[in-house]
Short mmCIF file of C-alpha atoms in Angstrom, two decimals:
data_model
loop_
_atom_site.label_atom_id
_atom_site.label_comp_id
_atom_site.label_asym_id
_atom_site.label_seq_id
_atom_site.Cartn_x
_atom_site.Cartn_y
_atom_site.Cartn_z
CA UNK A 281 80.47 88.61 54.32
CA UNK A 282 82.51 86.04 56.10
CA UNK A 283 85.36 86.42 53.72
CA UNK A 284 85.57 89.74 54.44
CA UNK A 285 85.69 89.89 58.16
CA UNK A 286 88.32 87.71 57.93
CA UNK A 287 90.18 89.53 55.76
CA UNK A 288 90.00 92.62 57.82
CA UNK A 289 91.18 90.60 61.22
CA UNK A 290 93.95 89.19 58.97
CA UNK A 291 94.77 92.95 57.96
CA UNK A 292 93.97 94.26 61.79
CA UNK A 293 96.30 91.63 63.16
CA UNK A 294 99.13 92.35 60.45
CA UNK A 295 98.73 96.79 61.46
CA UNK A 296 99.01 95.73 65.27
CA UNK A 297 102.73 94.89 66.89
CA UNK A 298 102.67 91.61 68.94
CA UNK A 299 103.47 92.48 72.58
CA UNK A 300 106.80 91.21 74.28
CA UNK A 301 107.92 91.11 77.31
CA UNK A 302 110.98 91.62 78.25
CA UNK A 303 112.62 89.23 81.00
CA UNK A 304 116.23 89.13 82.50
CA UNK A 305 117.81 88.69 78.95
CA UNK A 306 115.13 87.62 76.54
CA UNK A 307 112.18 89.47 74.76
CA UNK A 308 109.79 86.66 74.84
CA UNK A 309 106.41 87.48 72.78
CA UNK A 310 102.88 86.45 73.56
CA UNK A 311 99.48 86.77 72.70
CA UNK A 312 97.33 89.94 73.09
CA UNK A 313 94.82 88.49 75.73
CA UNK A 314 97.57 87.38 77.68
CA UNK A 315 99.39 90.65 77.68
CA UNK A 316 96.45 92.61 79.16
CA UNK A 317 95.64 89.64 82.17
CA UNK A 318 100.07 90.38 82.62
CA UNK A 319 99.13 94.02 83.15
CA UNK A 320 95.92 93.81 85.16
CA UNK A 321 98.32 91.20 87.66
CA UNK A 322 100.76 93.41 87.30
CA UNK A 323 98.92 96.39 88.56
CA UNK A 324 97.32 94.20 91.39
CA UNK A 325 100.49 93.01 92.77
CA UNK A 326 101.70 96.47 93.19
CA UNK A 327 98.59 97.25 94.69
CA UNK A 328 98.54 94.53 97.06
CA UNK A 329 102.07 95.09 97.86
CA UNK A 330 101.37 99.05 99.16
CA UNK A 331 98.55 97.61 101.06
CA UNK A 332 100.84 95.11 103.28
CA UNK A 333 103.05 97.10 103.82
CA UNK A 334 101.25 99.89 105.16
CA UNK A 335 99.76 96.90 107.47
CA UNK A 336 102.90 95.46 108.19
CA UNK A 337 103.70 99.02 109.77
CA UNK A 338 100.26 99.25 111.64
CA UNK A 339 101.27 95.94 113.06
CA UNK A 340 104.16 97.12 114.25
CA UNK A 341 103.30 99.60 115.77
CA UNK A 342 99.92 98.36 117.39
CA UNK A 343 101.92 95.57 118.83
CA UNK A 344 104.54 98.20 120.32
CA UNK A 345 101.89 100.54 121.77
CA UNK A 346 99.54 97.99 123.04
CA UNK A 347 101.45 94.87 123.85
CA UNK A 348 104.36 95.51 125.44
CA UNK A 349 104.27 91.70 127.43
CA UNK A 350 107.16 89.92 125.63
CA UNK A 351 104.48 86.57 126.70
CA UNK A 352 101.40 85.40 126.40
CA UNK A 353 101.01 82.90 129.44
CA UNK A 354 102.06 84.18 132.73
CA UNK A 355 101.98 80.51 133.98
CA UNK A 356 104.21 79.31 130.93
CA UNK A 357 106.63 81.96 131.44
CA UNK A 358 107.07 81.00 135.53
CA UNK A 359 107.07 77.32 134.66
CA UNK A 360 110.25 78.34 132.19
CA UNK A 361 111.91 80.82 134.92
CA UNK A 362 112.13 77.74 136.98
CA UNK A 363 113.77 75.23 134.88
CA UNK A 364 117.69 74.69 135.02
CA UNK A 365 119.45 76.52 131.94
CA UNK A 366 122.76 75.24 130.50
CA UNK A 367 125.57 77.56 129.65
CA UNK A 368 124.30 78.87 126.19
CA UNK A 369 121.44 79.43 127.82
CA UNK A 370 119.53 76.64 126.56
CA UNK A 371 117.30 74.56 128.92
CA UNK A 372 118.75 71.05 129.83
CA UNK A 373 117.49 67.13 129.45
CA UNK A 374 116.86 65.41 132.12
CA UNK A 375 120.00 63.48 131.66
CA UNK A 376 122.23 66.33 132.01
CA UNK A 377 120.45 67.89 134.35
CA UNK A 378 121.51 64.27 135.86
CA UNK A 379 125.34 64.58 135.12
CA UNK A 380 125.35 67.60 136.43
CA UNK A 381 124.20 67.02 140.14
CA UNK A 382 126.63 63.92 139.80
CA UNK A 383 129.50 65.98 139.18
CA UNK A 384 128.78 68.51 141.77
CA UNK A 385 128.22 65.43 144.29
CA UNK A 386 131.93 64.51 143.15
CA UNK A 387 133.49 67.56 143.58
CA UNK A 388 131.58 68.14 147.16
CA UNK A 389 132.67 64.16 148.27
CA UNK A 390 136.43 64.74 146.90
#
């Protein structure tokens, strides 16, 4: 009884082609099992990936509709309004906040 069942998964294994993928140059074969769990992740992925996306756009647009503020902390924002900016923009160090009042003092003494 054994000998034949083994037989016929011998034979059943022989009838059935042995799945391949196919990568960027390659076919590269693998086992049955492992073909299916490729499909089922497959599948998933492409499910997941609809379903962020379509939240990525209600994001968006929640954020547009209801939250226009471009800040969270009204204090944090006035704290930043009132320190001294350099030329790019950027807010200065103390030190050249520093060597900036001493050359203004120079050019105001000269």
């Amino acid at each position: 009884m054994k000998a034949e069942s083994l037989e016929n998964d011998i034979n059943h294994g022989a009838e059935r082609e042995t799945p391949a993928i196919k990568t960027k140059s390659v076919m590269q074969y693998v086992n049955p099992k492992q073909y299916e769990r490729i499909l089922v992740r497959r599948a998933a992925r492409k499910k997941l990936k609809i379903i962020m996306e379509e939240y990525k756009q209600f994001q968006h647009k929640f954020n547009r509709e209801f939250n226009n503020k471009s800040y969270l902390h009204e204090s944090r924002h006035n704290h930043a309004m009132k320190r001294a900016r350099g030329p790019g923009g950027r807010f200065l160090t103390a030190k050249e906040i520093s060597q900036l009042q001493e050359a203004n003092e120079k050019k105001e003494n000269s």
